[in-house]
Coordinates of C-alpha atoms in Angstrom, one line a residue:
Chain A
X289 CA 29.8 145.4 69.2
X290 CA 30.6 147.2 65.7
X291 CA 26.7 147.2 65.0
X292 CA 25.0 150.5 66.2
X293 CA 21.6 149.3 67.0
X294 CA 19.1 151.3 69.2
X295 CA 17.6 148.4 70.7
X296 CA 20.5 146.2 71.3
X297 CA 22.2 149.2 73.3
X298 CA 19.2 149.6 75.5
X299 CA 19.0 145.8 76.2
X300 CA 22.7 145.7 77.0
X301 CA 22.5 148.6 79.5
X302 CA 19.5 147.0 81.2
X303 CA 21.3 143.8 81.6
X304 CA 24.3 145.8 83.1
X305 CA 21.9 148.0 85.5
X306 CA 20.2 144.5 86.7
X307 CA 23.8 143.0 87.2
X308 CA 25.0 145.9 89.2
X309 CA 21.6 145.9 91.3
X310 CA 22.0 142.3 92.1
X311 CA 25.4 143.1 93.1
X312 CA 24.9 146.3 95.2
X313 CA 21.7 145.8 96.8
X314 CA 22.9 143.6 99.8
X315 CA 25.6 146.1 100.3
X316 CA 23.1 148.9 100.4
X317 CA 20.8 147.0 102.7
X318 CA 23.5 146.5 104.9
X319 CA 24.4 149.8 105.0
X320 CA 20.9 151.0 105.6
X321 CA 20.3 148.4 108.4
X322 CA 23.6 149.6 110.2
X323 CA 21.8 153.0 110.2
X324 CA 18.6 152.1 112.2
X325 CA 18.0 151.1 115.8
X326 CA 17.4 147.5 116.8
X327 CA 13.5 147.7 117.2
X328 CA 13.0 149.1 113.8
X329 CA 15.0 146.1 112.1
X330 CA 13.3 143.7 114.2
X331 CA 9.9 145.2 113.3
X332 CA 10.3 143.1 110.2
X333 CA 10.0 145.9 107.6
X334 CA 13.5 147.4 106.5
X335 CA 13.0 151.0 105.2
X336 CA 14.8 151.7 101.9
X337 CA 16.6 154.9 103.2
X338 CA 19.2 155.2 106.0
X339 CA 17.9 155.9 109.4
X340 CA 19.2 158.5 112.1
X341 CA 21.0 156.2 114.4
X342 CA 24.0 155.8 112.0
X343 CA 26.4 157.8 114.5
X344 CA 25.1 156.2 117.7
X345 CA 25.5 152.8 116.0
X346 CA 28.9 153.1 115.0
X347 CA 30.5 155.1 117.7
X348 CA 28.9 152.2 120.4
X349 CA 31.2 149.5 118.7
X350 CA 34.0 151.5 117.6
X351 CA 34.7 152.6 121.2
X352 CA 32.7 150.5 123.3
X353 CA 32.5 146.5 123.6
X354 CA 31.0 145.3 120.3
X355 CA 28.6 142.8 121.6
X356 CA 28.5 140.4 124.8
X357 CA 30.3 137.4 122.6
X358 CA 32.9 139.7 122.0
X359 CA 34.3 141.6 124.8
X360 CA 36.5 144.1 122.8
X361 CA 35.3 147.1 120.7
X362 CA 35.4 146.9 116.8
X363 CA 38.4 149.2 116.3
X364 CA 40.7 146.4 118.4
X365 CA 39.0 143.7 116.0
X366 CA 39.9 146.1 112.8
X367 CA 43.3 146.3 114.0
X368 CA 43.9 142.7 114.5
X369 CA 42.5 141.8 111.1
X370 CA 44.7 144.7 109.6
X371 CA 48.1 143.2 111.5
X372 CA 46.9 139.9 110.0
X373 CA 46.2 140.9 106.6
X374 CA 49.2 142.8 106.1
X375 CA 51.3 140.4 108.1
X376 CA 50.2 137.7 105.4
X377 CA 50.5 139.8 102.2
X378 CA 53.7 141.1 103.0
X379 CA 54.8 137.9 104.4
X380 CA 53.7 136.1 101.2
X381 CA 55.3 138.2 99.1
X382 CA 58.5 138.6 100.6
X383 CA 58.7 134.6 101.0
X384 CA 57.3 133.6 97.4
X385 CA 59.5 136.2 95.9
X386 CA 62.8 134.7 97.6
X387 CA 61.4 131.3 96.6
X388 CA 60.9 132.2 92.9
X389 CA 64.5 134.1 92.7
X390 CA 66.0 131.1 93.9
X391 CA 63.8 128.7 91.7
X392 CA 64.7 130.6 88.5
X393 CA 67.9 132.3 89.0
X394 CA 70.0 129.4 90.9
X395 CA 71.3 126.3 89.7
X396 CA 71.0 123.4 92.5
X397 CA 70.1 120.1 92.8
X398 CA 66.6 119.4 93.1
X399 CA 65.7 122.9 91.5
X400 CA 63.0 121.4 89.5
X401 CA 61.6 119.1 92.4
X402 CA 61.3 122.0 94.9
X403 CA 59.4 123.7 92.3
X404 CA 57.1 121.1 91.8
X405 CA 56.7 120.6 95.4
X406 CA 55.7 124.2 95.7
X407 CA 53.4 123.9 92.7
X408 CA 51.6 121.1 93.9
X409 CA 50.6 122.4 97.1
X410 CA 48.5 125.1 95.0
X411 CA 46.2 122.3 94.9
X412 CA 45.6 121.8 98.6
X413 CA 43.4 124.6 100.0
X414 CA 44.2 125.7 103.9
X415 CA 41.3 123.5 105.0
X416 CA 42.8 120.3 103.9
X417 CA 45.7 120.7 106.0
X418 CA 44.3 122.8 109.0
X419 CA 44.2 120.2 111.5
X420 CA 47.9 119.3 111.3
X421 CA 48.9 123.0 111.1
X422 CA 47.1 123.7 114.3
X423 CA 48.6 121.0 116.0
X424 CA 52.2 122.5 115.1
X425 CA 51.1 125.8 115.9
X426 CA 49.6 124.6 119.5
X427 CA 52.8 122.7 120.1
X428 CA 54.7 125.7 119.2
X429 CA 52.8 127.9 121.6
X430 CA 51.6 130.2 119.1
X431 CA 48.0 130.3 119.9
X432 CA 46.5 133.8 120.8
X433 CA 49.4 135.6 119.0
X434 CA 49.7 137.3 115.9
X435 CA 52.8 135.2 114.8
X436 CA 49.9 132.0 115.0
X437 CA 47.6 134.0 113.0
X438 CA 49.7 134.8 110.3
X439 CA 52.7 132.6 109.9
X440 CA 51.0 129.6 109.0
X441 CA 49.3 131.4 106.1
X442 CA 52.6 133.1 104.9
X443 CA 53.5 130.0 102.3
X444 CA 51.9 130.7 98.8
X445 CA 52.2 128.4 96.0
X446 CA 50.4 130.8 93.8
X447 CA 52.6 133.7 94.4
X448 CA 55.6 131.9 94.1
X449 CA 54.2 130.6 90.9
X450 CA 53.4 134.2 89.7
X451 CA 56.6 135.4 90.5
X452 CA 58.4 132.6 88.7
X453 CA 56.6 133.1 85.5
X454 CA 57.5 136.9 85.6
X455 CA 61.2 136.1 86.6
X456 CA 61.2 133.7 83.6
X457 CA 60.4 136.7 81.4
X458 CA 63.5 138.6 82.2
X459 CA 66.1 138.4 79.6
X460 CA 69.2 135.9 80.6
X461 CA 71.3 138.8 79.4
X462 CA 70.0 141.2 82.2
X463 CA 71.4 139.0 84.7
X464 CA 74.5 138.8 82.8
X465 CA 74.8 142.5 82.3
X466 CA 74.4 143.0 86.2
X467 CA 77.2 140.3 86.8
X468 CA 79.5 142.1 84.6
X469 CA 78.5 145.4 86.3
X470 CA 79.5 143.8 89.6
X471 CA 76.1 143.3 90.9
X472 CA 75.9 140.3 93.4
X473 CA 72.8 137.9 93.6
X474 CA 71.6 140.2 96.4
X475 CA 72.2 143.5 94.4
X476 CA 70.6 141.9 91.5
X477 CA 67.3 141.2 93.7
X478 CA 66.9 144.4 95.2
X479 CA 68.5 146.8 92.2
X480 CA 66.8 145.1 89.0
X481 CA 64.6 142.6 90.0
X482 CA 62.7 144.2 92.8
X483 CA 61.9 147.5 90.9
X484 CA 60.9 145.6 87.7
X485 CA 58.4 143.4 89.9
X486 CA 56.9 146.5 91.5
X487 CA 53.4 146.2 89.5
X488 CA 53.5 142.3 90.1
X489 CA 54.2 143.3 93.7
X490 CA 51.2 145.6 93.9
X491 CA 48.7 143.0 92.1
X492 CA 49.5 140.3 94.6
X493 CA 49.3 142.7 97.5
X494 CA 45.9 143.4 96.7
X495 CA 44.9 139.7 96.3
X496 CA 46.9 138.7 99.4
X497 CA 45.4 141.4 101.6
X498 CA 41.9 140.3 100.9
X499 CA 42.8 136.9 101.1
X500 CA 44.4 137.7 104.6
X501 CA 41.4 139.8 105.8
X502 CA 38.7 137.5 104.7
X503 CA 40.4 134.7 106.8
X504 CA 37.4 133.1 108.9
X505 CA 38.2 129.4 109.7
X506 CA 42.0 129.8 110.8
X507 CA 41.7 132.8 113.2
X508 CA 38.7 131.0 114.8
X509 CA 40.7 128.0 115.6
X510 CA 43.9 129.7 117.2
X511 CA 42.5 132.5 118.9
X512 CA 40.6 132.1 122.3
X513 CA 41.8 135.5 123.7
X514 CA 39.2 138.1 122.8
X515 CA 42.2 140.5 122.2
X516 CA 43.3 138.4 119.3
X517 CA 39.7 138.4 117.6
X518 CA 39.8 139.3 113.7
X519 CA 36.5 141.3 112.4
X520 CA 35.5 138.6 110.2
X521 CA 35.4 135.7 112.8
X522 CA 33.8 138.4 115.2
X523 CA 30.9 138.8 113.2
X524 CA 29.7 135.2 113.2
X525 CA 30.4 135.4 117.2
X526 CA 27.9 138.4 117.1
X527 CA 25.4 136.4 115.5
X528 CA 25.9 133.1 117.5
X529 CA 23.5 134.4 120.6
X530 CA 21.3 131.4 120.9
X531 CA 17.9 132.0 121.7
X532 CA 18.7 135.9 122.3
X533 CA 17.8 138.3 119.5
X534 CA 20.5 139.1 117.2
X535 CA 21.7 142.8 117.8
X536 CA 21.5 144.0 114.1
X537 CA 22.4 147.2 114.7
X538 CA 25.8 146.0 116.0
X539 CA 25.9 143.2 113.5
X540 CA 25.3 145.5 110.5
X541 CA 27.7 148.4 111.2
X542 CA 30.7 146.1 112.1
X543 CA 29.7 144.1 108.8
X544 CA 30.1 147.6 107.2
X545 CA 33.1 148.6 108.5
X546 CA 34.8 144.9 107.8
X547 CA 34.1 145.8 103.9
X548 CA 35.7 148.7 103.9
X549 CA 39.7 148.1 104.1
X550 CA 39.6 145.6 101.2
X551 CA 37.4 148.1 99.2
X552 CA 40.0 150.8 100.2
X553 CA 43.1 148.5 99.2
X554 CA 41.5 148.0 95.9
X555 CA 40.3 151.4 95.0
X556 CA 43.9 152.9 96.1
X557 CA 45.7 150.4 94.0
X558 CA 43.5 149.9 91.4
X559 CA 45.7 151.6 88.7
X560 CA 48.9 149.2 89.7
X561 CA 46.8 146.2 90.2
X562 CA 45.6 146.4 86.7
X563 CA 49.0 147.1 85.3
X564 CA 50.5 144.3 87.3
X565 CA 47.8 141.7 85.6
X566 CA 47.9 142.9 82.2
X567 CA 51.0 144.6 81.3
X568 CA 54.9 143.4 81.4
X569 CA 57.3 146.4 81.7
X570 CA 60.3 145.4 79.9
Chain B
X226 CA 95.2 148.8 77.5
X227 CA 95.9 145.2 78.2
X228 CA 96.7 141.7 76.5
X229 CA 94.4 138.8 76.6
X230 CA 95.8 135.2 76.1
X231 CA 93.9 132.3 75.4
X232 CA 95.8 128.9 76.0
X233 CA 94.2 125.7 74.6
X234 CA 90.9 126.9 76.0
X235 CA 88.3 124.0 76.3
X236 CA 84.5 123.9 77.4
X237 CA 82.7 120.7 77.7
X238 CA 78.9 121.0 78.9
X239 CA 77.6 118.7 81.9
X240 CA 76.0 116.6 79.2
X241 CA 79.1 115.8 77.6
X242 CA 78.9 118.1 74.7
X243 CA 82.2 119.7 73.9
X244 CA 81.6 122.8 72.6
X245 CA 85.0 124.4 72.2
X246 CA 87.8 122.1 71.1
X247 CA 90.8 124.2 72.2
X248 CA 91.6 127.6 71.1
X249 CA 94.9 129.4 71.3
X250 CA 94.7 132.9 70.7
X251 CA 96.8 135.7 71.8
X252 CA 95.7 139.4 72.0
X253 CA 98.0 142.3 71.7
X254 CA 97.2 145.5 73.4
X255 CA 94.6 147.5 72.1
X256 CA 93.9 145.1 69.1
X257 CA 90.3 144.3 67.9
X258 CA 89.8 140.7 67.2
X259 CA 86.6 139.7 65.4
X260 CA 85.4 136.3 65.7
X261 CA 83.4 135.0 63.2
X262 CA 81.6 131.8 62.0
X263 CA 78.5 130.3 61.2
X264 CA 75.6 130.2 64.2
X265 CA 76.7 127.1 66.6
X266 CA 80.6 127.4 65.9
X267 CA 81.1 128.4 69.3
X268 CA 82.2 131.9 68.7
X269 CA 79.5 133.1 71.8
X270 CA 80.3 130.7 74.1
X271 CA 84.1 131.5 73.4
X272 CA 83.1 134.9 74.2
X273 CA 81.4 134.2 76.8
X274 CA 84.1 132.2 78.4
X275 CA 86.4 135.3 78.2
X276 CA 83.5 137.2 80.1
X277 CA 83.2 134.7 82.7
X278 CA 79.5 133.9 82.0
X279 CA 80.5 130.6 81.1
X280 CA 82.9 128.0 83.1
X281 CA 86.1 127.1 81.7
X282 CA 86.7 123.6 81.4
X283 CA 90.2 123.2 80.5
X284 CA 93.2 125.6 79.5
X285 CA 93.9 129.3 80.9
X286 CA 92.8 132.5 80.3
X287 CA 95.1 135.4 81.0
X288 CA 94.1 139.1 81.0
X289 CA 97.4 141.3 81.3
X290 CA 99.3 138.0 82.1
X291 CA 97.2 137.0 85.3
X292 CA 95.5 134.1 85.1
X293 CA 91.6 135.2 85.5
X294 CA 89.9 131.4 84.9
X295 CA 88.2 131.3 88.3
X296 CA 87.3 135.2 88.9
X297 CA 83.7 136.6 88.3
X298 CA 83.1 138.7 85.5
X299 CA 83.2 141.8 87.5
X300 CA 86.6 140.8 88.9
X301 CA 88.0 140.4 85.4
X302 CA 87.7 144.1 84.6
X303 CA 85.7 143.4 81.3
X304 CA 82.9 145.1 79.7
X305 CA 80.5 143.5 77.3
X306 CA 77.8 144.7 75.1
X307 CA 75.0 142.5 74.6
X308 CA 73.2 141.6 71.5
X309 CA 69.7 142.6 72.8
X310 CA 71.5 145.6 74.6
X311 CA 70.3 144.2 78.1
X312 CA 69.8 147.8 79.6
X313 CA 68.0 148.0 82.9
X314 CA 64.2 149.2 81.8
X315 CA 63.4 151.0 85.0
X316 CA 67.0 152.9 85.0
X317 CA 67.4 155.9 82.8
X318 CA 70.2 156.3 80.9
X319 CA 72.4 158.2 83.5
X320 CA 71.6 155.1 85.9
X321 CA 72.3 152.6 83.3
X322 CA 75.7 153.9 82.8
X323 CA 76.6 154.7 86.4
X324 CA 75.3 151.2 87.8
X325 CA 78.9 149.6 87.2
X326 CA 80.9 152.4 88.5
X327 CA 78.1 152.3 91.6
X328 CA 78.7 148.8 92.5
X329 CA 82.4 149.4 92.2
X330 CA 82.1 151.7 95.1
X331 CA 83.2 155.2 93.0
X332 CA 82.6 158.1 94.8
X333 CA 79.6 160.4 93.4
X334 CA 81.3 163.4 91.9
X335 CA 83.6 160.9 90.1
X336 CA 80.7 158.8 89.0
X337 CA 79.2 162.3 87.5
X338 CA 82.4 163.2 85.9
X339 CA 82.8 159.9 83.9
X340 CA 79.2 159.4 83.2
X341 CA 78.8 162.7 81.6
X342 CA 82.2 162.5 79.8
X343 CA 81.3 159.4 78.0
X344 CA 77.8 160.4 77.3
X345 CA 79.4 163.2 75.4
X346 CA 81.7 160.9 73.6
X347 CA 78.6 159.2 72.4
X348 CA 76.4 161.9 72.0
X349 CA 74.2 160.7 74.5
X350 CA 74.1 164.0 76.6
X351 CA 70.4 165.1 75.8
X352 CA 69.1 161.7 76.5
X353 CA 70.3 161.2 80.2
X354 CA 67.3 161.2 81.8
X355 CA 65.2 158.9 79.4
X356 CA 64.3 155.5 79.9
X357 CA 65.5 152.9 77.7
X358 CA 62.0 152.4 76.4
X359 CA 61.9 155.9 75.1
X360 CA 65.1 155.1 73.1
X361 CA 65.5 154.2 69.3
X362 CA 67.4 150.8 68.7
X363 CA 70.6 152.9 67.7
X364 CA 70.3 155.2 70.9
X365 CA 69.8 152.0 73.1
X366 CA 72.8 150.5 71.3
X367 CA 74.9 153.7 72.2
X368 CA 73.7 153.5 75.8
X369 CA 74.9 149.7 75.9
X370 CA 78.4 150.9 74.6
X371 CA 78.5 153.9 77.0
X372 CA 77.6 151.3 80.0
X373 CA 80.9 149.5 78.8
X374 CA 83.1 152.3 78.0
X375 CA 82.5 154.1 81.2
X376 CA 84.2 151.8 83.3
X377 CA 87.5 151.9 81.2
X378 CA 87.6 148.3 81.3
X379 CA 90.8 146.1 80.1
X380 CA 88.8 144.3 77.6
X381 CA 85.8 145.0 75.7
X382 CA 83.6 142.1 74.5
X383 CA 81.1 142.8 71.9
X384 CA 78.4 139.8 71.1
X385 CA 76.8 140.6 67.7
X386 CA 76.0 144.0 68.8
X387 CA 74.7 145.3 65.7
X388 CA 72.5 142.4 64.5
X389 CA 69.3 144.0 66.2
X390 CA 69.7 147.3 63.9
X391 CA 68.7 147.9 60.4
X392 CA 70.8 147.7 57.5
X393 CA 71.7 151.5 57.3
X394 CA 72.1 151.9 60.8
X395 CA 74.4 149.0 61.0
X396 CA 76.9 150.3 58.7
X397 CA 77.0 153.7 60.3
X398 CA 77.5 152.0 64.0
X399 CA 79.9 149.6 62.5
X400 CA 82.1 152.8 61.7
X401 CA 81.4 154.4 65.1
X402 CA 82.5 151.3 66.7
X403 CA 85.7 151.1 64.8
X404 CA 86.4 154.6 65.0
X405 CA 85.7 154.7 68.9
X406 CA 87.9 151.5 69.5
X407 CA 90.8 153.2 68.1
X408 CA 90.4 156.2 69.8
X409 CA 90.2 154.7 73.1
X410 CA 92.7 152.0 72.3
X411 CA 90.9 149.2 74.3
X412 CA 91.8 145.7 73.6
X413 CA 88.6 144.0 72.4
X414 CA 87.1 141.0 71.2
X415 CA 83.8 141.2 68.9
X416 CA 81.6 138.3 67.7
X417 CA 79.4 138.4 64.4
X418 CA 78.1 135.9 62.0
X419 CA 78.2 138.7 59.1
X420 CA 81.5 138.8 57.4
X421 CA 81.5 142.0 56.2
X422 CA 81.4 143.3 59.5
X423 CA 84.3 140.9 60.5
X424 CA 86.2 142.2 57.6
X425 CA 85.8 145.9 58.0
X426 CA 86.3 145.9 61.9
X427 CA 88.9 143.6 62.4
X428 CA 92.8 143.9 63.0
X429 CA 92.9 140.2 63.2
X430 CA 90.2 137.6 62.4
X431 CA 89.4 134.3 64.0
X432 CA 87.3 132.1 61.4
X433 CA 85.7 129.6 63.9
X434 CA 83.8 126.1 62.9
X435 CA 82.8 123.5 65.2
X436 CA 84.4 125.0 68.4
X437 CA 87.7 125.3 66.3
X438 CA 89.5 128.3 65.6
X439 CA 89.9 127.1 61.5
X440 CA 92.1 130.3 61.2
X441 CA 93.6 133.2 62.6
X442 CA 94.9 136.1 60.7
X443 CA 94.2 139.7 59.2
X444 CA 91.4 140.0 57.2
X445 CA 93.6 140.4 53.9
X446 CA 95.5 137.4 54.9
X447 CA 92.6 135.2 55.3
X448 CA 91.0 136.5 52.2
X449 CA 94.0 135.8 50.1
X450 CA 95.2 132.8 51.6
X451 CA 92.3 130.6 53.7
X452 CA 94.0 127.6 54.9
X453 CA 90.7 125.6 54.6
X454 CA 87.8 125.3 52.1
X455 CA 85.5 126.3 55.1
X456 CA 87.3 129.4 55.7
X457 CA 87.5 130.2 52.1
X458 CA 83.9 129.8 51.5
X459 CA 82.7 131.5 54.4
X460 CA 84.9 134.9 53.8
X461 CA 84.2 136.5 50.7
X462 CA 80.8 137.3 48.9
X463 CA 79.4 136.1 47.0
X464 CA 81.1 133.1 48.2
X465 CA 84.2 131.2 46.5
X466 CA 83.7 128.7 44.0
X467 CA 84.9 125.5 44.5
X468 CA 85.6 122.6 41.7
X469 CA 86.4 118.9 42.2
X470 CA 89.3 118.3 40.4
X471 CA 92.4 116.1 39.6
X472 CA 96.2 117.5 40.1
X473 CA 98.8 115.5 38.4
X474 CA 102.2 116.3 37.7
X475 CA 101.5 120.2 37.5
X476 CA 98.4 119.7 35.2
X477 CA 94.9 120.8 36.6
X478 CA 92.0 118.8 35.3
X479 CA 89.0 120.6 35.7
X480 CA 85.9 118.8 34.1
X481 CA 86.7 118.6 30.3
X482 CA 89.7 121.1 30.4
X483 CA 93.2 120.9 31.6
X484 CA 94.9 123.7 33.0
X485 CA 99.1 123.8 33.3
X486 CA 99.8 125.6 36.4
X487 CA 102.6 128.0 36.5
X488 CA 103.9 127.0 40.2
X489 CA 102.6 123.7 40.6
X490 CA 102.4 122.3 44.4
X491 CA 104.2 119.3 45.1
X492 CA 100.7 117.1 45.0
X493 CA 99.2 114.5 42.9
X494 CA 95.5 113.4 43.7
X495 CA 92.2 114.7 44.3
X496 CA 92.0 118.4 45.2
X497 CA 89.3 121.0 45.6
X498 CA 89.9 124.1 43.3
X499 CA 88.4 127.5 44.9
X500 CA 88.2 130.6 42.8
X501 CA 86.5 133.6 43.9
X502 CA 83.9 134.9 41.8
X503 CA 85.5 138.5 41.2
X504 CA 88.9 136.6 39.9
X505 CA 87.2 135.7 36.9
X506 CA 87.2 138.3 33.8
X507 CA 86.3 138.6 30.3
X508 CA 89.0 140.5 28.7
X509 CA 91.6 137.8 27.6
X510 CA 94.7 139.4 29.7
X511 CA 95.2 136.5 31.9
X512 CA 96.9 133.0 31.3
X513 CA 93.9 130.5 31.8
X514 CA 90.4 130.2 29.9
X515 CA 87.4 128.4 31.2
X516 CA 84.1 127.9 29.4
X517 CA 80.9 128.8 31.5
X518 CA 77.4 127.6 30.4
X519 CA 75.4 130.5 31.4
X520 CA 72.1 129.5 33.7
X521 CA 71.1 132.7 35.0
X522 CA 71.8 136.2 35.7
X523 CA 71.5 138.7 38.7
X524 CA 72.0 141.9 37.9
X525 CA 73.0 143.6 41.1
X526 CA 73.4 147.0 39.9
X527 CA 77.3 148.0 39.8
X528 CA 77.8 144.2 39.0
X529 CA 76.0 141.3 37.8
X530 CA 76.4 137.8 38.9
X531 CA 76.6 134.9 36.3
X532 CA 75.8 131.6 37.5
X533 CA 76.6 128.8 35.4
X534 CA 78.7 125.7 35.1
X535 CA 81.9 124.3 33.3
X536 CA 81.9 121.6 30.7
X537 CA 82.5 118.0 32.0
X538 CA 81.8 119.1 36.0
X539 CA 78.8 119.3 37.7
X540 CA 79.9 122.2 40.2
X541 CA 77.9 125.5 39.9
X542 CA 79.9 128.8 39.4
X543 CA 79.1 132.3 40.5
X544 CA 80.9 134.9 38.4
X545 CA 80.8 138.4 39.1
X546 CA 81.0 140.6 36.2
X547 CA 80.8 144.6 35.7
X548 CA 77.3 145.9 35.1
X549 CA 78.1 146.2 31.4
X550 CA 77.5 142.6 30.6
X551 CA 73.8 142.0 30.0
X552 CA 74.3 138.9 27.6
X553 CA 72.1 140.8 24.9
X554 CA 73.1 138.1 22.4
X555 CA 72.0 135.3 24.4
X556 CA 75.4 133.6 24.5
X557 CA 75.0 130.0 25.8
X558 CA 78.7 129.7 26.4
X559 CA 81.2 132.4 27.9
X560 CA 84.8 132.3 27.8
X561 CA 86.2 133.5 31.0
X562 CA 89.9 134.2 31.9
X563 CA 91.8 134.0 35.2
X564 CA 95.4 134.0 36.7
X565 CA 96.2 130.9 38.2
X566 CA 97.8 132.9 41.4
X567 CA 94.3 133.4 42.2
X568 CA 93.3 129.7 42.3
X569 CA 93.4 128.2 45.9
X570 CA 94.1 124.5 46.0
X571 CA 93.0 122.2 48.6
X572 CA 93.7 118.7 49.2
X573 CA 90.4 116.9 48.9
X574 CA 90.9 114.6 51.7
X575 CA 92.6 116.5 54.4
X576 CA 90.7 119.8 53.3
X577 CA 93.8 121.9 54.0
X578 CA 95.6 124.3 51.6
X579 CA 98.3 122.9 49.4
X580 CA 99.5 126.0 47.3

């Protein structure tokens, strides 16, 4: 706003603080709950300030079994999630970049057709094709494996589309100059295209890592072995205790820990991420 | 040093459009050939065919007597300077220049020596660590040249390299390119739509029109004896005047005046007469006279352009007179004198030169 009105400023600040409180309060409550004993939480009134059980709660789930329903420690779950999220993020970037490279820079039959085929799958969420995909994964014997967790989710229309749009902005002459300089298709990809896509890759990595980390339905379907459980789906298992009391002193620290890696990725890659979304470096 | 031979080169696109209708050209060692023409005349396509960026449909292309039709650009040992420079934005100047050598497997010490030597020639020494984004237009242009020179190619190709620069820099770079090309003695093909650039740079000029080389010759040859009205109108500024006329037994009828030619060609019928604006004079030292009805004056400083028409003909004429002519007394009709050796006669039907 150009105008400098006192009340307007005050009002807009108020709205901002309200928004922050709305978003941050549940997180704060989750954190506070993770630092109290089970009895304290079950008593009905949750204190507003952290309690003394923080160390105990966290070390218990990190080093011991998370819960009766989940026979492994949360550190194993976190590791599984990490492998899955990294696998999906890196796999998506590699596959989409190569697909976009082929579609933009090579002349071949059905080029446009392949692009539209990829583009159309944008409209289909994972859940729509989840039954046939499960069937395929099961027949291939990939249940309870990292391959089964990551591979079916690796193809990405969104990332392919983003890379395509970026590649289209690279002047044709750049490719020709590289050809004259003796760079073949592979060299062009690695020496020119890859460094130029750096910020795009970072942005996609952040988005795709979070996408992979937050997968819930798919790991729930393809894992029976506790050693392959991911942290997000396990939280649901911890809650599904039937008539028993929910062990909030276990669920809450697990939730807080499950939130940390995506936050870390965003914070660490924020600069590149924003750059990749708003800026094209040419 | 290399020769470059184009033998009946043709290009037809997949959609059936024929862009190049058979061009023959023999470029001598160390020669600078300029291809000039209006946009869409096929000059850039032809250059890209020589570079190997565009497939050759028919004909033979030879570099140093070796057929290179089916070779990749890198295997033809050519270097190209692009209109938008096409520098790699993420590499510094040094790496931009070294990239082609690296791909060729030249060893590091040799690359370093060549890059530094080339940078010295182009006065880029101080800029080697900069990225293209930190350079001015003229500097980028020089880096693009450096990238081409450093490999010491057999043939240099320039695709309108100066059209992204401002007018002053363009003149400066034009001179620099010419000096460099002379010094290095590398066979070069240069594409431009700017006829001043074409005239000043070329050893020989190729005037292209509609996918055909209309005329090939030295700049002065083409200026003095253009073979077609197209070439005549394209080279020279302001453009040559054309007057529809009749030629009969050596007598040329222009509007309501008739001129008897000293050396008449053996031709009777409709002709197009070309007369350059700078070849009409106010002093009566020349054999023939022409009355110009003045429309408009355009003083350019050194010269004044006079627009008008001759009686009995609708064709508009431009005359370049020196600045002293200011038409203070509002003369409506100006007598102008010319030599009939300066007349260019073209057959109106075949569009070919007849004198």
